[in-house]
XYZ file of C-alpha atoms in Angstrom:
768
model
C 218.141 -132.704 88.861
C 216.870 -136.217 89.358
C 217.103 -138.578 86.440
C 213.866 -138.625 84.471
C 212.777 -141.909 82.962
C 209.644 -141.115 81.024
C 207.429 -143.010 78.647
C 204.151 -142.296 76.960
C 201.653 -143.456 74.395
C 199.815 -141.207 72.060
C 196.226 -141.059 71.008
C 195.384 -138.648 68.239
C 192.248 -137.370 69.866
C 190.488 -135.573 67.068
C 191.261 -138.446 64.737
C 189.702 -140.663 67.372
C 186.287 -139.246 66.522
C 186.581 -140.587 63.011
C 184.285 -143.567 63.558
C 181.479 -141.266 64.694
C 182.171 -138.139 62.733
C 178.797 -138.059 60.987
C 176.989 -138.267 64.300
C 179.322 -136.608 66.792
C 181.685 -134.211 65.068
C 181.656 -132.535 61.703
C 183.925 -129.977 60.122
C 182.289 -126.551 60.351
C 184.623 -124.605 58.051
C 182.456 -123.865 55.022
C 180.055 -121.058 54.085
C 180.838 -118.257 56.520
C 180.105 -114.601 55.861
C 183.014 -112.424 56.907
C 182.621 -108.697 57.609
C 185.446 -106.228 58.076
C 185.526 -102.481 57.574
C 181.928 -102.525 56.386
C 182.507 -105.088 53.627
C 181.090 -108.621 53.656
C 182.442 -111.548 51.646
C 181.910 -115.289 51.722
C 184.829 -117.308 53.109
C 185.682 -120.884 53.942
C 187.930 -121.552 56.897
C 190.767 -121.536 57.777
C 190.862 -117.784 57.221
C 193.394 -115.065 58.035
C 192.300 -111.637 56.913
C 195.735 -110.051 57.335
C 197.457 -112.106 54.658
C 195.084 -110.763 51.988
C 196.452 -107.246 52.555
C 199.818 -105.709 51.778
C 202.283 -105.174 54.603
C 202.513 -101.423 55.081
C 205.036 -99.740 57.415
C 202.972 -96.539 57.305
C 199.667 -98.030 58.502
C 200.444 -101.568 59.680
C 199.362 -101.578 63.333
C 201.197 -104.809 64.158
C 204.501 -103.007 63.678
C 207.879 -104.455 62.806
C 207.273 -107.520 64.983
C 203.990 -108.355 63.282
C 205.307 -107.711 59.792
C 203.540 -104.338 59.342
C 200.107 -105.921 58.884
C 196.866 -104.403 60.096
C 195.083 -106.511 62.704
C 191.811 -104.836 63.582
C 188.372 -106.365 64.125
C 186.320 -108.797 62.101
C 183.077 -110.744 62.334
C 182.191 -114.221 61.062
C 178.566 -115.288 60.621
C 177.037 -118.617 59.631
C 173.635 -120.324 59.663
C 173.113 -124.005 60.371
C 170.467 -126.538 61.291
C 170.482 -127.965 64.813
C 172.032 -131.426 64.599
C 170.695 -134.369 66.530
C 172.079 -135.082 69.974
C 171.425 -133.956 73.502
C 174.490 -131.706 73.730
C 175.697 -129.354 70.971
C 179.132 -127.705 71.111
C 181.480 -125.748 68.900
C 185.185 -126.583 69.065
C 187.490 -123.809 67.834
C 191.045 -124.986 67.186
C 192.321 -121.405 67.156
C 191.030 -117.842 66.767
C 193.346 -114.839 66.820
C 192.248 -113.373 69.053
C 189.869 -112.278 71.849
C 186.950 -114.161 70.359
C 183.313 -113.780 71.425
C 180.781 -116.374 70.270
C 177.061 -115.601 69.913
C 174.317 -118.068 68.992
C 170.916 -116.767 67.963
C 171.737 -113.387 69.444
C 172.904 -114.631 72.837
C 176.495 -114.695 74.018
C 177.559 -118.325 74.387
C 181.268 -117.985 75.213
C 184.545 -116.175 74.777
C 188.262 -116.881 74.667
C 191.264 -114.576 74.953
C 194.469 -116.370 73.915
C 194.838 -116.762 70.183
C 196.861 -119.984 70.191
C 194.866 -122.431 72.325
C 191.745 -124.390 71.347
C 188.471 -123.772 73.152
C 185.002 -125.293 73.190
C 181.714 -123.446 73.567
C 178.611 -125.305 74.765
C 175.806 -123.890 72.628
C 173.123 -126.340 73.812
C 171.061 -123.712 75.696
C 170.976 -121.378 72.689
C 170.166 -123.556 69.656
C 166.675 -123.953 68.273
C 165.252 -127.439 68.557
C 162.587 -126.856 65.902
C 163.106 -126.358 62.183
C 164.346 -122.773 62.446
C 167.899 -122.164 61.224
C 170.451 -121.144 63.838
C 172.933 -118.330 63.453
C 176.395 -118.300 65.000
C 178.407 -115.083 65.098
C 182.077 -114.974 66.052
C 183.525 -111.537 66.769
C 187.298 -111.343 66.635
C 189.204 -108.431 68.137
C 192.847 -108.141 67.158
C 192.834 -104.351 67.319
C 194.888 -103.863 70.493
C 198.328 -103.615 68.943
C 201.045 -104.598 69.244
C 200.257 -107.865 71.019
C 202.647 -110.366 69.437
C 206.359 -110.248 68.602
C 205.869 -112.129 65.323
C 203.159 -112.436 62.686
C 200.005 -113.720 64.346
C 197.455 -113.329 61.577
C 193.875 -112.348 62.370
C 190.653 -114.333 62.370
C 189.446 -117.936 62.608
C 192.702 -119.277 61.233
C 192.325 -122.881 62.424
C 189.476 -125.375 62.017
C 186.058 -125.241 63.671
C 184.061 -128.387 64.508
C 180.367 -128.814 65.319
C 179.842 -131.513 67.941
C 176.564 -133.311 68.523
C 176.788 -135.580 71.557
C 174.515 -137.835 73.562
C 174.021 -136.822 77.171
C 176.447 -139.543 78.240
C 179.637 -139.170 76.246
C 183.399 -139.125 76.395
C 184.708 -135.958 77.977
C 186.658 -133.585 75.774
C 190.163 -135.009 75.355
C 188.837 -137.773 77.565
C 191.289 -140.516 76.621
C 194.774 -140.473 78.165
C 197.162 -143.338 77.504
C 200.503 -143.977 79.150
C 202.959 -146.880 79.270
C 204.020 -147.379 82.895
C 206.463 -150.116 81.879
C 208.238 -150.977 78.635
C 210.882 -153.690 78.987
C 211.745 -157.287 78.224
C 209.740 -157.262 75.027
C 206.514 -156.183 76.700
C 204.719 -152.853 77.041
C 202.126 -152.244 79.718
C 199.523 -149.897 78.317
C 197.285 -147.867 80.611
C 194.186 -146.239 79.142
C 192.242 -143.711 81.195
C 188.829 -142.942 79.731
C 186.804 -140.088 81.215
C 183.030 -140.151 80.807
C 180.689 -137.220 81.301
C 176.986 -137.291 82.090
C 175.366 -134.034 80.985
C 171.810 -135.232 81.610
C 169.590 -134.473 84.608
C 169.381 -138.091 85.723
C 171.663 -140.963 86.620
C 173.134 -142.839 83.648
C 174.596 -146.314 83.278
C 177.018 -147.457 80.584
C 179.522 -150.126 79.662
C 183.060 -149.239 78.606
C 185.179 -151.761 76.740
C 188.887 -151.483 75.935
C 190.834 -154.361 74.383
C 188.213 -156.893 75.475
C 188.002 -155.602 79.065
C 184.638 -154.266 80.227
C 183.686 -151.890 83.055
C 180.201 -151.019 84.197
C 179.949 -147.310 84.983
C 177.244 -145.392 86.850
C 177.321 -141.606 86.721
C 175.149 -139.182 88.627
C 173.600 -136.217 86.863
C 176.341 -133.774 85.901
C 179.120 -136.137 87.010
C 182.408 -136.743 85.242
C 184.298 -139.945 86.029
C 187.587 -141.531 84.850
C 187.798 -145.278 84.222
C 191.212 -146.945 83.867
C 192.149 -150.006 81.829
C 195.474 -151.797 81.523
C 196.714 -154.335 78.996
C 199.965 -155.675 77.563
C 201.405 -155.361 74.057
C 203.867 -158.157 73.339
C 207.039 -157.380 71.378
C 206.028 -153.782 70.719
C 207.411 -151.883 67.751
C 208.817 -148.788 69.417
C 208.095 -145.325 68.056
C 211.096 -143.220 67.031
C 211.960 -140.647 64.337
C 213.421 -143.463 62.227
C 210.533 -145.891 62.857
C 207.413 -143.850 63.683
C 205.171 -146.875 64.201
C 201.670 -146.191 65.473
C 199.244 -148.678 66.996
C 195.439 -148.475 67.185
C 193.397 -148.806 70.381
C 189.630 -149.226 70.428
C 187.277 -147.795 73.021
C 183.648 -148.949 72.949
C 180.977 -147.037 74.879
C 177.558 -148.711 75.172
C 174.340 -147.836 76.951
C 170.674 -148.611 76.350
C 170.286 -146.124 73.513
C 173.603 -146.113 71.669
C 176.895 -147.799 70.931
C 179.908 -145.635 70.146
C 183.253 -146.913 68.889
C 186.373 -144.761 69.060
C 189.570 -145.787 67.301
C 192.776 -144.117 68.395
C 196.280 -144.243 66.967
C 199.135 -144.381 69.437
C 202.836 -145.064 69.687
C 204.967 -146.747 72.334
C 208.382 -145.409 73.345
C 210.555 -144.603 76.344
C 212.899 -141.708 76.818
C 215.156 -140.300 79.517
C 217.263 -137.255 80.281
C 220.235 -137.205 82.632
C 223.515 -135.326 82.854
C 225.647 -138.467 82.670
C 224.085 -140.174 79.652
C 222.310 -137.303 77.897
C 219.061 -137.958 76.056
C 218.104 -141.538 75.290
C 215.159 -142.718 73.220
C 214.162 -146.357 73.654
C 217.382 -146.848 75.579
C 219.638 -145.525 72.804
C 221.555 -142.219 72.970
C 220.408 -139.532 70.562
C 221.727 -136.043 69.833
C 218.885 -133.571 69.380
C 219.217 -131.463 66.234
C 216.365 -129.030 66.699
C 214.626 -126.212 64.873
C 212.520 -123.437 66.330
C 209.407 -123.020 64.173
C 206.739 -120.316 64.296
C 203.092 -121.094 63.615
C 202.590 -119.333 60.274
C 202.668 -121.199 56.975
C 204.637 -118.654 54.996
C 202.810 -117.490 51.891
C 199.495 -118.665 53.430
C 199.910 -116.499 56.497
C 198.346 -118.096 59.559
C 195.795 -120.223 57.669
C 196.394 -123.649 59.194
C 195.374 -126.103 56.493
C 196.269 -129.646 57.463
C 198.238 -130.066 54.232
C 200.285 -126.958 55.037
C 201.054 -128.184 58.549
C 202.090 -131.600 57.242
C 204.316 -129.990 54.627
C 205.992 -127.866 57.281
C 206.954 -130.946 59.282
C 208.067 -132.766 56.136
C 210.353 -129.867 55.180
C 211.995 -129.999 58.589
C 212.375 -133.770 58.360
C 213.960 -133.495 54.919
C 216.354 -130.857 56.289
C 217.716 -133.398 58.764
C 216.119 -132.114 61.964
C 214.828 -134.581 64.541
C 213.192 -132.084 66.925
C 210.963 -129.010 66.633
C 210.317 -126.421 69.317
C 206.895 -124.793 68.804
C 208.128 -121.301 69.476
C 206.451 -119.650 71.258
C 202.927 -121.028 71.454
C 200.898 -124.228 71.103
C 200.819 -125.572 67.571
C 197.977 -127.324 65.738
C 196.566 -130.818 66.020
C 197.501 -131.487 62.380
C 201.100 -130.435 62.977
C 201.485 -132.883 65.862
C 199.713 -135.649 63.953
C 202.314 -135.126 61.228
C 205.151 -135.255 63.755
C 203.760 -138.558 65.028
C 203.404 -140.146 61.601
C 206.558 -138.753 59.963
C 208.797 -139.116 63.010
C 209.679 -135.770 64.605
C 210.293 -135.016 68.282
C 208.605 -131.925 69.727
C 208.875 -129.453 72.576
C 205.368 -128.093 73.090
C 205.604 -124.465 74.225
C 202.850 -122.487 75.931
C 203.846 -118.815 76.078
C 206.349 -116.207 74.977
C 206.172 -113.964 78.044
C 204.573 -113.876 81.460
C 203.485 -111.089 83.800
C 205.864 -108.342 82.704
C 204.954 -107.105 79.239
C 207.228 -107.331 76.242
C 204.521 -105.547 74.267
C 201.701 -103.399 75.592
C 198.895 -105.850 74.785
C 200.645 -109.239 74.932
C 199.886 -112.241 77.152
C 200.726 -110.235 80.272
C 197.179 -108.852 79.960
C 195.709 -112.380 80.170
C 198.041 -114.494 82.265
C 196.507 -114.022 85.716
C 193.031 -114.968 84.573
C 193.828 -117.482 81.848
C 197.115 -119.347 82.352
C 195.648 -122.525 83.884
C 192.906 -122.692 81.286
C 195.398 -122.223 78.450
C 197.980 -124.674 79.786
C 195.294 -127.279 80.412
C 193.935 -126.764 76.887
C 197.383 -127.354 75.409
C 198.360 -130.295 77.576
C 195.063 -132.178 77.486
C 194.796 -131.908 73.693
C 198.433 -132.825 73.067
C 199.533 -135.090 75.931
C 198.973 -138.294 73.985
C 201.321 -137.494 71.102
C 204.449 -139.694 71.127
C 206.324 -136.905 69.380
C 206.179 -134.613 72.410
C 209.102 -135.175 74.794
C 208.871 -131.966 76.834
C 206.590 -129.081 77.737
C 207.931 -125.526 77.752
C 206.354 -122.883 79.966
C 207.984 -119.752 78.599
C 210.614 -117.871 76.651
C 213.013 -115.096 77.707
C 210.684 -113.664 80.311
C 211.300 -110.009 81.106
C 210.918 -110.393 84.884
C 213.907 -112.747 84.940
C 215.645 -110.849 87.768
C 212.612 -110.544 90.041
C 212.056 -113.047 92.830
C 208.458 -113.578 91.709
C 209.702 -115.231 88.519
C 210.432 -118.431 90.449
C 206.912 -118.463 91.874
C 205.420 -117.982 88.423
C 207.534 -120.804 87.002
C 206.316 -123.109 89.762
C 202.694 -122.152 89.122
C 202.949 -122.843 85.401
C 204.765 -126.131 85.939
C 202.131 -127.205 88.461
C 199.396 -126.463 85.916
C 201.125 -128.871 83.521
C 201.589 -131.577 86.153
C 197.887 -131.418 86.978
C 197.215 -132.900 83.539
C 200.427 -134.735 82.601
C 203.305 -135.891 84.794
C 204.978 -138.087 82.157
C 207.202 -135.445 80.568
C 209.850 -132.995 81.797
C 209.196 -129.260 81.912
C 211.613 -126.805 80.350
C 211.819 -123.071 79.711
C 214.037 -120.917 77.501
C 216.157 -118.478 79.519
C 218.421 -115.763 78.220
C 220.564 -112.888 79.483
C 221.312 -109.532 77.907
C 224.010 -108.712 80.441
C 226.545 -110.530 82.640
C 224.000 -111.682 85.215
C 223.569 -115.380 84.498
C 224.276 -117.316 87.680
C 221.340 -115.542 89.327
C 219.124 -117.956 87.364
C 220.101 -120.955 89.488
C 216.908 -120.870 91.644
C 214.870 -120.531 88.449
C 216.629 -123.480 86.822
C 215.891 -125.573 89.918
C 212.203 -125.450 89.007
C 212.885 -126.948 85.576
C 213.622 -130.553 84.649
C 215.644 -129.584 81.562
C 217.330 -126.180 81.397
C 216.764 -124.150 78.235
C 219.579 -121.826 77.148
C 218.906 -119.170 74.520
C 222.257 -118.206 72.930
C 223.952 -118.941 76.253
C 225.334 -122.473 75.896
C 228.873 -121.078 76.080
C 228.151 -121.032 79.827
C 227.826 -124.810 79.938
C 231.197 -125.661 81.480
C 230.979 -123.330 84.472
C 227.308 -124.203 84.969
C 228.113 -127.918 84.904
C 230.834 -127.440 87.512
C 228.398 -125.556 89.730
C 225.492 -127.960 89.146
C 226.711 -131.331 87.782
C 223.192 -132.796 87.569
C 221.734 -130.048 85.393
C 220.597 -131.226 81.956
C 220.879 -128.491 79.328
C 219.794 -127.852 75.796
C 220.247 -124.717 73.748
C 216.698 -123.674 72.964
C 217.813 -120.970 70.512
C 221.077 -120.475 68.642
C 222.470 -118.355 65.837
C 222.486 -120.070 62.421
C 226.133 -119.255 61.738
C 227.239 -121.106 64.911
C 226.196 -124.480 63.495
C 229.557 -126.209 63.920
C 230.301 -124.884 67.396
C 226.874 -125.891 68.678
C 227.063 -129.361 67.143
C 230.477 -129.870 68.742
C 229.221 -128.729 72.154
C 226.413 -131.291 72.061
C 228.600 -134.047 70.630
C 231.289 -133.559 73.304
C 229.175 -133.050 76.438
C 226.518 -135.569 77.487
C 224.839 -133.041 79.776
C 224.127 -130.779 76.749
C 221.535 -132.865 74.934
C 220.698 -130.715 71.931
C 220.647 -127.465 70.022
C 217.718 -125.649 68.404
C 218.575 -123.161 65.700
C 216.614 -119.957 65.282
C 214.986 -120.916 62.962
C 214.107 -123.944 60.832
C 211.928 -121.945 58.436
C 211.734 -118.345 57.300
C 208.578 -116.784 58.701
C 206.454 -113.657 58.652
C 206.982 -110.898 61.200
C 210.076 -110.052 63.279
C 210.872 -108.100 60.161
C 214.471 -108.294 59.036
C 215.854 -110.860 61.474
C 218.523 -112.839 59.657
C 218.890 -110.337 56.843
C 222.151 -109.399 55.236
C 222.273 -106.013 53.549
C 224.476 -103.843 51.411
C 226.331 -100.720 52.419
C 224.058 -97.733 51.929
C 220.890 -99.615 52.933
C 219.228 -99.083 56.309
C 221.724 -100.423 58.878
C 221.184 -102.309 62.101
C 219.289 -105.215 63.539
C 215.605 -105.957 63.184
C 215.001 -104.471 66.624
C 216.739 -101.166 65.864
C 214.741 -98.009 66.473
C 212.012 -97.875 63.843
C 212.585 -101.492 62.824
C 213.289 -102.523 59.239
C 210.337 -101.195 57.209
C 211.645 -102.663 53.947
C 211.111 -106.174 55.337
C 207.969 -107.972 56.524
C 209.504 -111.286 57.517
C 212.490 -113.083 59.023
C 215.208 -114.512 56.791
C 216.958 -116.555 59.486
C 215.479 -119.927 58.509
C 217.478 -122.847 57.167
C 214.615 -123.203 54.654
C 212.956 -120.244 52.931
C 209.183 -119.755 52.697
C 209.003 -121.419 49.274
C 210.582 -124.583 50.681
C 214.055 -124.089 49.155
C 216.840 -125.285 51.446
C 219.581 -122.721 51.888
C 223.189 -123.943 51.929
C 223.316 -123.612 55.737
C 220.580 -126.261 55.855
C 222.690 -128.773 53.951
C 225.695 -127.995 56.140
C 223.730 -128.482 59.354
C 222.242 -131.769 58.145
C 225.725 -133.061 57.283
C 227.036 -132.190 60.753
C 224.317 -134.012 62.673
C 224.036 -137.110 60.472
C 226.559 -139.855 59.901
C 226.187 -140.213 56.146
C 229.119 -138.601 54.292
C 226.990 -136.577 51.873
C 228.354 -133.992 49.467
C 227.073 -130.475 48.831
C 228.562 -127.428 47.125
C 227.647 -123.733 47.166
C 229.273 -120.411 46.330
C 229.664 -117.444 48.640
C 228.430 -114.246 47.030
C 231.542 -112.174 46.283
C 231.728 -109.121 48.508
C 231.069 -106.168 46.239
C 229.256 -108.100 43.499
C 225.959 -106.409 44.374
C 227.534 -104.134 46.994
C 229.552 -104.349 50.186
C 227.874 -107.016 52.324
C 226.902 -106.348 55.920
C 225.717 -109.106 58.254
C 223.396 -109.068 61.257
C 223.255 -111.250 64.355
C 221.066 -114.020 62.892
C 222.414 -113.906 59.346
C 224.824 -116.106 57.472
C 226.895 -114.889 54.562
C 224.732 -114.970 51.389
C 225.662 -118.251 49.767
C 223.989 -119.739 46.712
C 223.708 -122.782 44.460
C 224.926 -120.585 41.619
C 227.805 -120.407 39.179
C 226.438 -117.270 37.502
C 228.674 -114.308 38.362
C 228.718 -112.331 35.118
C 231.123 -109.395 35.207
C 233.268 -111.012 37.922
C 235.511 -112.918 35.540
C 239.083 -113.157 36.802
C 238.146 -111.986 40.279
C 238.273 -114.294 43.324
C 235.313 -116.376 44.468
C 234.998 -118.804 47.389
C 233.441 -122.207 46.875
C 232.417 -124.264 49.904
C 232.049 -128.036 49.819
C 230.419 -129.773 52.805
C 231.199 -133.413 53.500
C 232.513 -135.870 56.080
C 234.543 -137.621 53.394
C 238.281 -137.163 54.052
C 239.213 -135.539 50.753
C 237.583 -133.297 48.144
C 238.733 -132.510 44.617
C 237.336 -129.496 42.763
C 237.288 -129.140 38.983
C 236.358 -126.182 36.789
C 235.628 -127.066 33.176
C 237.341 -130.433 33.819
C 240.481 -128.655 35.049
C 241.609 -129.537 38.586
C 241.399 -126.487 40.806
C 242.743 -128.241 43.892
C 242.484 -130.986 46.507
C 241.506 -130.339 50.105
C 241.623 -132.573 53.158
C 238.444 -132.498 55.240
C 238.105 -133.303 58.950
C 236.654 -131.977 62.153
C 239.591 -129.542 62.216
C 238.309 -127.997 58.968
C 234.733 -128.046 60.358
C 233.921 -130.586 57.627
C 234.292 -127.918 54.962
C 236.592 -127.724 51.981
C 236.962 -124.079 50.971
C 238.476 -123.185 47.589
C 239.382 -119.641 46.543
C 240.178 -118.983 42.877
C 239.294 -116.618 39.974
C 235.786 -116.904 38.536
C 235.285 -118.376 35.097
C 231.944 -119.405 33.628
C 231.322 -123.067 32.878
C 230.876 -126.216 34.947
C 232.111 -126.587 38.508
C 232.411 -130.150 39.838
C 233.308 -131.434 43.310
C 234.252 -135.073 43.903
C 234.604 -137.002 47.153
C 234.502 -140.716 47.994
C 232.981 -141.673 44.677
C 230.321 -138.956 44.761
C 230.150 -135.806 42.664
C 228.077 -132.623 42.545
C 228.073 -129.907 39.915
C 227.116 -126.288 39.437
C 226.884 -124.957 35.899
C 226.513 -121.464 34.529
C 222.917 -121.035 33.390
C 222.103 -119.332 30.116
C 219.377 -116.814 29.393
C 215.872 -117.505 30.725
C 214.124 -119.765 28.236
C 210.960 -121.089 29.899
C 209.199 -121.690 33.209
C 209.214 -125.102 34.849
C 206.278 -126.051 37.091
C 206.712 -128.867 39.625
C 203.897 -129.902 41.971
C 204.637 -131.590 45.263
C 201.548 -133.738 44.604
C 199.715 -134.304 41.332
C 196.632 -135.741 43.065
C 194.769 -134.087 45.943
C 191.492 -134.702 47.765
C 188.344 -133.008 46.461
C 187.318 -131.942 49.954
C 187.850 -128.192 49.726
C 190.724 -128.436 52.210
C 193.631 -130.082 50.423
C 196.566 -128.198 48.907
C 199.101 -128.676 46.151
C 202.342 -126.692 46.229
C 203.679 -125.828 42.778
C 207.279 -124.650 42.489
C 207.806 -122.194 39.638
C 211.363 -122.035 38.295
C 212.908 -119.933 35.559
C 215.213 -122.199 33.565
C 217.465 -121.910 30.559
C 217.259 -123.957 27.370
C 218.962 -126.906 29.115
C 216.733 -126.836 32.206
C 219.197 -125.089 34.537
C 217.651 -122.679 37.045
C 218.529 -119.086 36.219
C 219.617 -117.911 39.693
C 219.272 -114.186 39.037
C 216.014 -114.238 37.087
C 213.279 -111.825 38.197
C 210.362 -112.615 35.892
C 206.910 -111.070 36.302
C 204.345 -113.886 36.416
C 200.566 -114.240 36.606
C 198.884 -117.493 37.599
C 195.530 -118.908 36.551
C 193.871 -121.811 38.368
C 190.928 -123.705 36.881
C 187.441 -123.702 38.379
C 187.820 -127.009 40.232
C 190.532 -125.429 42.373
C 191.355 -122.115 43.987
C 194.530 -120.075 43.955
C 195.468 -119.547 47.614
C 198.880 -117.927 47.243
C 201.531 -116.999 44.689
C 204.758 -115.430 45.926
C 208.522 -115.672 46.013
C 210.856 -115.959 49.006
C 211.661 -112.236 48.786
C 210.583 -110.914 52.190
C 210.814 -107.347 50.924
C 208.137 -107.832 48.250
C 204.938 -106.063 49.387
C 202.591 -107.638 46.852
C 200.018 -109.628 48.866
C 201.010 -113.279 48.679
C 197.374 -114.249 48.045
C 197.119 -112.530 44.649
C 197.689 -114.193 41.272
C 200.708 -111.959 40.615
C 204.322 -112.673 41.606
C 207.872 -111.862 40.566
C 210.395 -114.683 40.756
C 213.309 -114.165 43.134
C 216.565 -116.028 42.602
C 214.717 -117.698 39.759
C 211.914 -119.165 41.883
C 208.379 -118.641 43.170
C 205.713 -120.780 44.822
C 202.072 -121.275 43.829
C 199.576 -122.868 46.242
C 196.379 -124.438 44.880
C 193.418 -125.334 47.096
C 191.086 -128.118 46.074
C 187.398 -127.604 45.483
C 184.673 -130.153 46.095
C 184.295 -131.298 42.507
C 186.381 -134.140 41.187
C 188.365 -133.746 38.030
C 191.315 -131.912 36.585
C 192.567 -128.608 37.968
C 194.350 -126.765 35.184
C 197.162 -124.496 36.337
C 198.959 -122.051 34.080
C 201.559 -119.356 34.679
C 201.903 -116.551 32.162
C 204.949 -114.314 31.757
C 207.201 -112.852 29.072
C 208.331 -116.450 28.557
C 206.075 -119.147 27.032
C 203.056 -119.969 29.203
C 203.749 -122.923 31.493
C 200.991 -125.421 32.247
C 200.391 -128.231 34.684
C 197.401 -130.379 35.645
C 196.497 -131.516 39.167
C 193.924 -134.252 39.672
C 191.289 -133.692 42.363
C 189.712 -136.932 43.615
């Protein structure tokens, strides 16, 4: 593969409308009437009707892959006044799925794929007098199964109402690249595409960074105009320094003047088999996480605050790359990656022409793939966080000759809209036939290996120029995968499956006890006791599992110190593992009834020596190195009290918690915006008299949220609990639960209380 030297600048396109939002684009999320199964209720978007129901293995049409939810059909209805402007459009960020849009009784548009944005021109159908308009969106998610994970159902992402002059910027009409970044200078190229939707010729002036161009467009014509300028001594974007610039685009004609401000970042990156991955000329190992689109206890409802939190959790867990498995993510998610500093692989599809499920994307691909790829690439191509596009994942037709043709077609669709990034794809094998993929890999710029990186040496000998990354890996193989990347420049990174627990693919990553239903998540009949996947480094409440701390320590240079305890085999039953599981390991020194029996304590650090004390008594000293996989493992009889590990001047402790005494509420933010869209995440912990979390506490709780807010979800990380996560009722699991509060549109205090058999816990969130 030829060396790729790639650079790009990002414009956050939807944010770019901010200067004109009152006139050109307004959020269209409020005051919808939603009808399903003959019942109508008022809803504000984002909305996912599935998450308000209980997962049910007996009736859940989505099956084990979809988490045993129901799918079905639903209808959204809303009235609105015709805004000013010559052209009126509706932009849907995501509807799952098979949406049909009607305006004033006439069909205005439709869209099949549930994960790509689409725009419907409603100009011919709106009333220009004082009559109210009615928009109806019919959503059909009844053909099941159609997705191998939880998709949700409904208008689960934002909707925008656009009111545009006849001469306006085309949708996603600003594309910025940096053809040259060197010697303290960055050449910035800005391509602005104008569209004339009038019936006559139009003239306008475009201005970018003081440069002006006169533009004449014929009726119905679309035309790109390119500008170039230099940024001296640019501050380069990276995960450590995610600096963003602002570019201004001014559009003027006789009747209007429109200013667009766009954030962007400048950086260079390259992939090659000799030097690996380099960002801004510096080598970087890619510690990646695969992340599904759902937001845990919120289902598929893509609030901006939830998307930002998801990226922040991955950043805090030490990851520097996210793969959007296996579909395009949201605008808000990528904006967060840009501002927080997270690299991204933007993925288009799970499968291609041969079905994995009866009603999956194979039913749409021939008619829709170019439209869907273009929608993804044109919306997202300006984000500095994105370093690669992915065209697919573990396609079933992997052994058919047509697979190479399909890969070329999908790659070409990307290159039609963006040639600044490499194209990858995640390949896998369920048998010994691996080398047959060589012609397929030749299509790709970076080769994606799912669970197959053990083939790297022989593949490198056969094709020394191939650049590889492991696009999926088992959580328990953390050390081996880190070592493979660290020791081989041509293997540039690893992406664990997964960064976060998620809904659907029920039972992946579970451990279980002898006597429970055996087998993997994909065993015949699935795992009906589960409705989600437990393979994440971080659970759905945001708690980092011990494997998360271990992985972060491996990939980062800081010594760090972390301690956890492996659940003794037989304490709750004989433990059985599955392919994506790790041994159940906890931040707990509560093992009542196990006194005198052996326990294993793991300490993770890159410090050379660890001492372990129990009740101030030295248990032992262990040397730590790469040979020990940067773990110090101590085995000794359990005794309640205080466990303390020391290394290089640092110490961490675990103490036996007493009986549950009270609930502790901790909000991630105590002030949120009174816009009806913001969220506060409140962690609910059961603690003893001294404030220690009670790790085995299962306390029945009920939450109450004051009138200036709305309770959106209340649930624990127990993926076997069938109580709908959107109710006010939850039972703590491992001593924890999570409460999500949505802001209203009135300023003031939002009182939150949680009632249980313990004293009522209270907390106040300010809405401003």
